[in-house]
Amino acid sequence: MRFGKTLSDSIYPPWKDKYLQYDKIKKLLREDETSPQGRGGESGWTEQDEENFVHELTVTQLEKVHQHQVTTFNALRDRAAACEAKLPNQEAEDAGKSEDDLKDIAKETLKELDSISKELNELRKFSRVNYTGFLKAAKKHDRRRGLKYRVRPILQVRLAQTPFNQEDYSPLLFRLSAMYSWARQKLGEEDADTTDPATDARSKDTYKAYKYWVHVDNLLEVKTYILRRLPVLVYNPQSMKIVDSAQKDPTLTSIYFDNDKFDLYQGKVDKGTAGDSVRLRWTGQLGDKPEIVLEKKTVGEESESRDIRLTIKEKYVESFLKGEYKLEKQIQKLEDRLGSDAEEVKTFKANVEEIQSFIKDKGLEPVLRASYTRTAFQIPGDDRIRVSLDTDLAFIREDAFDSDRPCRDPEDWHRSDIDKEQLEYPFTSIKKGEISRFQHAVLEIKVKESKFTRNNTWLQDLMNSHLVKEEKKFSKFVHGVALLFEDYVNSFPFWLSDLETDIRRDPVTAFKEEQVREAKQAEDEMAVGSFLGTSKFSSSMKGKAGSPAKALERRISGNFSQSVQSPARPKPADQLQSTAEEPDSDDDGLQSGNQVDTQESGRGLRSYLPAFSNSRYARRRRQGTAWEDAPLPPGVKDPGNWIKDQGTLKVEAKVWLANQRTFVKWQHISVLLATLSLGLYNAAGVDNNIARILSLVYTAFAVFAGIWGWGIYLWRSKLITERSGKDFDNAIGPFVVSVGLACALILNFAFKYNAAIADHGHTGNSTVLGSMGRLTPTDIAQDMFVPEL
């Protein structure tokens, strides 16, 4: 039996004795008997056999599984509580906990939280696989013995009494999320964005969205995987003044508009993600008077989107859709506050007119309701990575196309039977043909295009794992219309066929498939490169990565990156991309200004010259000029004013103090050199011209150090106030002072040595050395600079 194999593969070794003994159940059922024995006679199946089977299934095995689930969950909850007890509060941190102590606590906490999360995932899998096993066993029993004995009703009663599969993990997940967030902050892995939150720059943000389906079996594992990196955003209803961490995830409702010809649906199916859409959206129950947002979204062919959002009260929605009400009250408030000629007022009026005209011209009306529960993951104040997970997704017809049996009152804008009675998922009172429940969860990942979010290993691991199935163009609106209005439309999205398949994958199989896919991609890149160049390209690639077959072999074995990538060589994919963008400039098959040449030449004398900084920051900035000056791809526009440069200037105090501290150091060197040069000049005497000249040289260096320090201080202050991305390093000043002083000291020693030779030349080298040995400390202090230091 295939489920037996599934059960054996799902066993978590430490709990192997706690699972349902499926083989024992099959033996008690006598499944191996050739005769069905279940069609009335039951000559071989006695009352004692039935009692033994029922007792083993509904008592012995069920109690064992339930007891383990309860015990383990309580233990995990206690371990989480113990972790919370170990975390210092704010008063303890301020009282004397050092930064190293806090980091040690954070590391231990992360290790324990990872262990708890792992066991929580295994516990969820344990509950689900055993629940399936009980249902499978009951179904098999009723099929063989169903005419006389039925065990399914008994099992349902016992499952209600021992609900091991209905444990709510959300409270524990919120606690784990809070502790993960604290530990990451202490370790410096989570740092909120310093952008002014009052600045609304959404129109200039560029996000790349990824959509996936998540099977219900993998739902908890995906949640725990994400919350290790991103905290859960806690929903706070408008009626609550205090945030409640135990608050449930919010239920979102969207009502989509279209006409009886489904023009908007057809446009989105034909153009992929491009097209227009109109919807009403709110959070929670409509009876709680939530904020209702009317949104019109237009997506262009090049993924350019434009959103118009208007906030409307429930009582004005119907009159607004009919064009009888144009939000005069909101417009009047804006005019009173900003003036009738304000640009914001004009824009608001234009948006109202555009939405009403679009609804009227297209003949739009509510046709589809989508209800779902959303769990959002995001670092507060940092919107570079936003993740949402929608569960309990249900699509409900909201149309009035059939005048005899309309789903919605034609004189109302929504179904009153749902909102007045405050129905919730699974909407059991809705007729079968009017509702479609989506069997998976929908995961959406939005990543802001910036240098801080281009390399997220954990995101890549999640998106390439067996836990999710990618559906790039999935749309709730399109999916709901395709399922509930199949008689009205003639085109369907491609992902509908995936609903008939099991999206779960074995982790090992998924990993192998990913390895093969990456190997195929590398092979394709090799092939594309061979088409772009001549034999010179082939010989160049052979010198770096070997033949494509060898590269493919290394890629599959997992050693591709280590064998190809080295500190002085670019990756083949990077070289292929640059080769495709720019023709070769010489006969070596490499481009001028190639990364290899730059790095190799940087190892020579140039790396020691002060013409440019050789710090990691400076090298990264110099390497970045290539892509900064590169032409933008189609559909991407230069924002002109960067988001980081918007809003009021906020510079941390440590930045100013660091600049001032550097200036003070320069002045300290200047004063020290000036003091030493003045002492040398006064002690030299009238006849010691060498010492007096060198003292003037040291004075010149002192003046240079003072002027240089002041100039660099002003220059760096200007870069800070302008939010410049230029390199702050400048090695010319230290280089001049260091080399100049070294030369002066060498000359000082040389002149003194020559003077000693001239005074005692008749005595030979030994006499010279002896004379030098007889120099008094006063003479050395007058003529030598090094001992004075």
PDB file of N, CA, C and O in Angstrom, residues 167-217:
ATOM      1  N   GLU A 167      -4.400  21.503  16.764  1.00  0.00           N
ATOM      2  CA  GLU A 167      -3.652  22.412  17.637  1.00  0.00           C
ATOM      3  C   GLU A 167      -3.351  23.711  16.902  1.00  0.00           C
ATOM      4  O   GLU A 167      -2.940  23.711  15.743  1.00  0.00           O
ATOM      5  N   ASP A 168      -3.558  24.847  17.585  1.00  0.00           N
ATOM      6  CA  ASP A 168      -3.281  26.163  17.010  1.00  0.00           C
ATOM      7  C   ASP A 168      -1.857  26.563  17.392  1.00  0.00           C
ATOM      8  O   ASP A 168      -1.555  26.799  18.568  1.00  0.00           O
ATOM      9  N   TYR A 169      -0.989  26.663  16.395  1.00  0.00           N
ATOM     10  CA  TYR A 169       0.406  26.987  16.653  1.00  0.00           C
ATOM     11  C   TYR A 169       0.697  28.485  16.577  1.00  0.00           C
ATOM     12  O   TYR A 169       1.829  28.900  16.832  1.00  0.00           O
ATOM     13  N   SER A 170      -0.292  29.295  16.227  1.00  0.00           N
ATOM     14  CA  SER A 170      -0.044  30.717  16.005  1.00  0.00           C
ATOM     15  C   SER A 170       0.517  31.439  17.225  1.00  0.00           C
ATOM     16  O   SER A 170       1.487  32.199  17.104  1.00  0.00           O
ATOM     17  N   PRO A 171      -0.045  31.261  18.439  1.00  0.00           N
ATOM     18  CA  PRO A 171       0.544  31.965  19.593  1.00  0.00           C
ATOM     19  C   PRO A 171       2.014  31.641  19.809  1.00  0.00           C
ATOM     20  O   PRO A 171       2.817  32.530  20.101  1.00  0.00           O
ATOM     21  N   LEU A 172       2.376  30.370  19.675  1.00  0.00           N
ATOM     22  CA  LEU A 172       3.775  29.988  19.854  1.00  0.00           C
ATOM     23  C   LEU A 172       4.643  30.575  18.748  1.00  0.00           C
ATOM     24  O   LEU A 172       5.778  31.010  18.989  1.00  0.00           O
ATOM     25  N   LEU A 173       4.113  30.641  17.530  1.00  0.00           N
ATOM     26  CA  LEU A 173       4.868  31.227  16.436  1.00  0.00           C
ATOM     27  C   LEU A 173       5.138  32.705  16.671  1.00  0.00           C
ATOM     28  O   LEU A 173       6.225  33.215  16.356  1.00  0.00           O
ATOM     29  N   PHE A 174       4.173  33.426  17.210  1.00  0.00           N
ATOM     30  CA  PHE A 174       4.380  34.845  17.498  1.00  0.00           C
ATOM     31  C   PHE A 174       5.471  35.016  18.554  1.00  0.00           C
ATOM     32  O   PHE A 174       6.302  35.931  18.463  1.00  0.00           O
ATOM     33  N   ARG A 175       5.488  34.163  19.547  1.00  0.00           N
ATOM     34  CA  ARG A 175       6.522  34.255  20.576  1.00  0.00           C
ATOM     35  C   ARG A 175       7.895  33.955  19.984  1.00  0.00           C
ATOM     36  O   ARG A 175       8.879  34.647  20.285  1.00  0.00           O
ATOM     37  N   LEU A 176       7.979  32.938  19.166  1.00  0.00           N
ATOM     38  CA  LEU A 176       9.253  32.618  18.517  1.00  0.00           C
ATOM     39  C   LEU A 176       9.705  33.766  17.631  1.00  0.00           C
ATOM     40  O   LEU A 176      10.896  34.097  17.571  1.00  0.00           O
ATOM     41  N   SER A 177       8.767  34.377  16.917  1.00  0.00           N
ATOM     42  CA  SER A 177       9.115  35.488  16.035  1.00  0.00           C
ATOM     43  C   SER A 177       9.712  36.648  16.822  1.00  0.00           C
ATOM     44  O   SER A 177      10.703  37.253  16.406  1.00  0.00           O
ATOM     45  N   ALA A 178       9.115  36.981  17.965  1.00  0.00           N
ATOM     46  CA  ALA A 178       9.628  38.087  18.781  1.00  0.00           C
ATOM     47  C   ALA A 178      11.036  37.795  19.288  1.00  0.00           C
ATOM     48  O   ALA A 178      11.913  38.667  19.282  1.00  0.00           O
ATOM     49  N   MET A 179      11.277  36.556  19.713  1.00  0.00           N
ATOM     50  CA  MET A 179      12.613  36.198  20.210  1.00  0.00           C
ATOM     51  C   MET A 179      13.632  36.157  19.077  1.00  0.00           C
ATOM     52  O   MET A 179      14.793  36.564  19.245  1.00  0.00           O
ATOM     53  N   TYR A 180      13.229  35.655  17.918  1.00  0.00           N
ATOM     54  CA  TYR A 180      14.127  35.689  16.759  1.00  0.00           C
ATOM     55  C   TYR A 180      14.524  37.129  16.426  1.00  0.00           C
ATOM     56  O   TYR A 180      15.697  37.423  16.132  1.00  0.00           O
ATOM     57  N   SER A 181      13.552  38.026  16.455  1.00  0.00           N
ATOM     58  CA  SER A 181      13.825  39.425  16.126  1.00  0.00           C
ATOM     59  C   SER A 181      14.806  40.038  17.123  1.00  0.00           C
ATOM     60  O   SER A 181      15.744  40.741  16.730  1.00  0.00           O
ATOM     61  N   TRP A 182      14.626  39.767  18.404  1.00  0.00           N
ATOM     62  CA  TRP A 182      15.550  40.305  19.415  1.00  0.00           C
ATOM     63  C   TRP A 182      16.962  39.772  19.201  1.00  0.00           C
ATOM     64  O   TRP A 182      17.937  40.536  19.252  1.00  0.00           O
ATOM     65  N   ALA A 183      17.078  38.485  18.977  1.00  0.00           N
ATOM     66  CA  ALA A 183      18.402  37.883  18.813  1.00  0.00           C
ATOM     67  C   ALA A 183      19.100  38.419  17.574  1.00  0.00           C
ATOM     68  O   ALA A 183      20.306  38.702  17.595  1.00  0.00           O
ATOM     69  N   ARG A 184      18.358  38.590  16.484  1.00  0.00           N
ATOM     70  CA  ARG A 184      18.973  39.119  15.268  1.00  0.00           C
ATOM     71  C   ARG A 184      19.446  40.548  15.458  1.00  0.00           C
ATOM     72  O   ARG A 184      20.498  40.950  14.948  1.00  0.00           O
ATOM     73  N   GLN A 185      18.689  41.344  16.197  1.00  0.00           N
ATOM     74  CA  GLN A 185      19.098  42.720  16.440  1.00  0.00           C
ATOM     75  C   GLN A 185      20.379  42.782  17.259  1.00  0.00           C
ATOM     76  O   GLN A 185      21.272  43.594  16.979  1.00  0.00           O
ATOM     77  N   LYS A 186      20.479  41.928  18.274  1.00  0.00           N
ATOM     78  CA  LYS A 186      21.681  41.943  19.100  1.00  0.00           C
ATOM     79  C   LYS A 186      22.904  41.470  18.337  1.00  0.00           C
ATOM     80  O   LYS A 186      24.027  41.906  18.606  1.00  0.00           O
ATOM     81  N   LEU A 187      22.705  40.601  17.357  1.00  0.00           N
ATOM     82  CA  LEU A 187      23.823  40.098  16.545  1.00  0.00           C
ATOM     83  C   LEU A 187      24.075  40.964  15.329  1.00  0.00           C
ATOM     84  O   LEU A 187      24.952  40.663  14.520  1.00  0.00           O
ATOM     85  N   GLY A 188      23.296  42.033  15.173  1.00  0.00           N
ATOM     86  CA  GLY A 188      23.503  42.939  14.053  1.00  0.00           C
ATOM     87  C   GLY A 188      23.002  42.430  12.726  1.00  0.00           C
ATOM     88  O   GLY A 188      23.388  42.934  11.679  1.00  0.00           O
ATOM     89  N   GLU A 189      22.138  41.407  12.735  1.00  0.00           N
ATOM     90  CA  GLU A 189      21.626  40.836  11.492  1.00  0.00           C
ATOM     91  C   GLU A 189      20.323  41.492  11.050  1.00  0.00           C
ATOM     92  O   GLU A 189      19.869  41.265   9.934  1.00  0.00           O
ATOM     93  N   GLU A 190      19.730  42.309  11.904  1.00  0.00           N
ATOM     94  CA  GLU A 190      18.475  42.970  11.571  1.00  0.00           C
ATOM     95  C   GLU A 190      18.617  44.426  11.937  1.00  0.00           C
ATOM     96  O   GLU A 190      18.771  44.791  13.091  1.00  0.00           O
ATOM     97  N   ASP A 191      18.584  45.284  10.937  1.00  0.00           N
ATOM     98  CA  ASP A 191      18.766  46.714  11.141  1.00  0.00           C
ATOM     99  C   ASP A 191      17.704  47.453  10.354  1.00  0.00           C
ATOM    100  O   ASP A 191      17.655  47.353   9.126  1.00  0.00           O
ATOM    101  N   ALA A 192      16.835  48.161  11.040  1.00  0.00           N
ATOM    102  CA  ALA A 192      15.741  48.856  10.361  1.00  0.00           C
ATOM    103  C   ALA A 192      16.280  49.973   9.504  1.00  0.00           C
ATOM    104  O   ALA A 192      17.314  50.581   9.776  1.00  0.00           O
ATOM    105  N   ASP A 193      15.576  50.283   8.436  1.00  0.00           N
ATOM    106  CA  ASP A 193      15.944  51.351   7.522  1.00  0.00           C
ATOM    107  C   ASP A 193      15.773  52.689   8.223  1.00  0.00           C
ATOM    108  O   ASP A 193      14.837  52.899   8.980  1.00  0.00           O
ATOM    109  N   THR A 194      16.705  53.625   7.958  1.00  0.00           N
ATOM    110  CA  THR A 194      16.647  54.938   8.572  1.00  0.00           C
ATOM    111  C   THR A 194      15.888  55.933   7.730  1.00  0.00           C
ATOM    112  O   THR A 194      15.886  57.118   8.021  1.00  0.00           O
ATOM    113  N   THR A 195      15.231  55.478   6.670  1.00  0.00           N
ATOM    114  CA  THR A 195      14.461  56.388   5.844  1.00  0.00           C
ATOM    115  C   THR A 195      13.304  56.955   6.637  1.00  0.00           C
ATOM    116  O   THR A 195      12.673  56.265   7.428  1.00  0.00           O
ATOM    117  N   ASP A 196      13.011  58.228   6.416  1.00  0.00           N
ATOM    118  CA  ASP A 196      11.923  58.881   7.122  1.00  0.00           C
ATOM    119  C   ASP A 196      10.614  58.199   6.785  1.00  0.00           C
ATOM    120  O   ASP A 196      10.184  58.204   5.642  1.00  0.00           O
ATOM    121  N   PRO A 197       9.915  57.596   7.779  1.00  0.00           N
ATOM    122  CA  PRO A 197       8.679  56.884   7.472  1.00  0.00           C
ATOM    123  C   PRO A 197       7.572  57.807   7.017  1.00  0.00           C
ATOM    124  O   PRO A 197       6.597  57.367   6.413  1.00  0.00           O
ATOM    125  N   ALA A 198       7.701  59.106   7.322  1.00  0.00           N
ATOM    126  CA  ALA A 198       6.659  60.030   6.901  1.00  0.00           C
ATOM    127  C   ALA A 198       6.737  60.343   5.422  1.00  0.00           C
ATOM    128  O   ALA A 198       5.820  60.920   4.849  1.00  0.00           O
ATOM    129  N   THR A 199       7.828  59.982   4.789  1.00  0.00           N
ATOM    130  CA  THR A 199       7.984  60.251   3.365  1.00  0.00           C
ATOM    131  C   THR A 199       7.363  59.125   2.571  1.00  0.00           C
ATOM    132  O   THR A 199       7.787  57.989   2.655  1.00  0.00           O
ATOM    133  N   ASP A 200       6.376  59.420   1.778  1.00  0.00           N
ATOM    134  CA  ASP A 200       5.697  58.409   0.967  1.00  0.00           C
ATOM    135  C   ASP A 200       6.377  58.356  -0.387  1.00  0.00           C
ATOM    136  O   ASP A 200       6.153  59.192  -1.244  1.00  0.00           O
ATOM    137  N   ALA A 201       7.226  57.339  -0.576  1.00  0.00           N
ATOM    138  CA  ALA A 201       7.981  57.216  -1.819  1.00  0.00           C
ATOM    139  C   ALA A 201       7.614  55.964  -2.563  1.00  0.00           C
ATOM    140  O   ALA A 201       8.380  55.435  -3.334  1.00  0.00           O
ATOM    141  N   ARG A 202       6.411  55.453  -2.346  1.00  0.00           N
ATOM    142  CA  ARG A 202       6.034  54.179  -2.955  1.00  0.00           C
ATOM    143  C   ARG A 202       6.026  54.262  -4.468  1.00  0.00           C
ATOM    144  O   ARG A 202       6.300  53.292  -5.156  1.00  0.00           O
ATOM    145  N   SER A 203       5.689  55.447  -4.989  1.00  0.00           N
ATOM    146  CA  SER A 203       5.596  55.560  -6.439  1.00  0.00           C
ATOM    147  C   SER A 203       6.946  55.415  -7.108  1.00  0.00           C
ATOM    148  O   SER A 203       7.020  55.126  -8.291  1.00  0.00           O
ATOM    149  N   LYS A 204       8.048  55.634  -6.337  1.00  0.00           N
ATOM    150  CA  LYS A 204       9.377  55.534  -6.909  1.00  0.00           C
ATOM    151  C   LYS A 204      10.080  54.235  -6.536  1.00  0.00           C
ATOM    152  O   LYS A 204      11.194  53.996  -6.960  1.00  0.00           O
ATOM    153  N   ASP A 205       9.436  53.438  -5.707  1.00  0.00           N
ATOM    154  CA  ASP A 205      10.022  52.156  -5.341  1.00  0.00           C
ATOM    155  C   ASP A 205       9.835  51.149  -6.464  1.00  0.00           C
ATOM    156  O   ASP A 205       8.793  51.111  -7.111  1.00  0.00           O
ATOM    157  N   THR A 206      10.848  50.352  -6.691  1.00  0.00           N
ATOM    158  CA  THR A 206      10.778  49.307  -7.702  1.00  0.00           C
ATOM    159  C   THR A 206      10.883  47.967  -7.007  1.00  0.00           C
ATOM    160  O   THR A 206      11.909  47.646  -6.405  1.00  0.00           O
ATOM    161  N   TYR A 207       9.812  47.194  -7.088  1.00  0.00           N
ATOM    162  CA  TYR A 207       9.768  45.889  -6.454  1.00  0.00           C
ATOM    163  C   TYR A 207       9.702  44.797  -7.517  1.00  0.00           C
ATOM    164  O   TYR A 207       9.108  44.990  -8.583  1.00  0.00           O
ATOM    165  N   LYS A 208      10.307  43.680  -7.201  1.00  0.00           N
ATOM    166  CA  LYS A 208      10.178  42.495  -8.026  1.00  0.00           C
ATOM    167  C   LYS A 208       9.413  41.468  -7.220  1.00  0.00           C
ATOM    168  O   LYS A 208       9.804  41.118  -6.108  1.00  0.00           O
ATOM    169  N   ALA A 209       8.301  40.993  -7.791  1.00  0.00           N
ATOM    170  CA  ALA A 209       7.402  40.103  -7.058  1.00  0.00           C
ATOM    171  C   ALA A 209       7.556  38.669  -7.536  1.00  0.00           C
ATOM    172  O   ALA A 209       7.749  38.414  -8.734  1.00  0.00           O
ATOM    173  N   TYR A 210       7.470  37.738  -6.597  1.00  0.00           N
ATOM    174  CA  TYR A 210       7.525  36.304  -6.882  1.00  0.00           C
ATOM    175  C   TYR A 210       6.304  35.661  -6.211  1.00  0.00           C
ATOM    176  O   TYR A 210       6.034  35.914  -5.034  1.00  0.00           O
ATOM    177  N   LYS A 211       5.591  34.816  -6.939  1.00  0.00           N
ATOM    178  CA  LYS A 211       4.389  34.179  -6.420  1.00  0.00           C
ATOM    179  C   LYS A 211       4.550  32.663  -6.436  1.00  0.00           C
ATOM    180  O   LYS A 211       5.058  32.102  -7.410  1.00  0.00           O
ATOM    181  N   TYR A 212       4.066  32.043  -5.358  1.00  0.00           N
ATOM    182  CA  TYR A 212       4.211  30.595  -5.198  1.00  0.00           C
ATOM    183  C   TYR A 212       2.946  30.026  -4.562  1.00  0.00           C
ATOM    184  O   TYR A 212       2.197  30.722  -3.877  1.00  0.00           O
ATOM    185  N   TRP A 213       2.751  28.743  -4.815  1.00  0.00           N
ATOM    186  CA  TRP A 213       1.734  27.974  -4.107  1.00  0.00           C
ATOM    187  C   TRP A 213       2.430  27.162  -3.023  1.00  0.00           C
ATOM    188  O   TRP A 213       3.527  26.624  -3.236  1.00  0.00           O
ATOM    189  N   VAL A 214       1.768  27.053  -1.885  1.00  0.00           N
ATOM    190  CA  VAL A 214       2.301  26.280  -0.756  1.00  0.00           C
ATOM    191  C   VAL A 214       1.257  25.251  -0.356  1.00  0.00           C
ATOM    192  O   VAL A 214       0.111  25.609  -0.050  1.00  0.00           O
ATOM    193  N   HIS A 215       1.642  23.993  -0.387  1.00  0.00           N
ATOM    194  CA  HIS A 215       0.723  22.937   0.041  1.00  0.00           C
ATOM    195  C   HIS A 215       0.489  23.051   1.541  1.00  0.00           C
ATOM    196  O   HIS A 215       1.362  23.480   2.299  1.00  0.00           O
ATOM    197  N   VAL A 216      -0.700  22.657   1.964  1.00  0.00           N
ATOM    198  CA  VAL A 216      -1.055  22.783   3.377  1.00  0.00           C
ATOM    199  C   VAL A 216      -0.112  21.977   4.268  1.00  0.00           C
ATOM    200  O   VAL A 216       0.132  22.342   5.427  1.00  0.00           O
ATOM    201  N   ASP A 217       0.462  20.892   3.759  1.00  0.00           N
ATOM    202  CA  ASP A 217       1.406  20.101   4.558  1.00  0.00           C
ATOM    203  C   ASP A 217       2.691  20.868   4.837  1.00  0.00           C
ATOM    204  O   ASP A 217       3.373  20.605   5.831  1.00  0.00           O
TER     205      ASP A 217
END
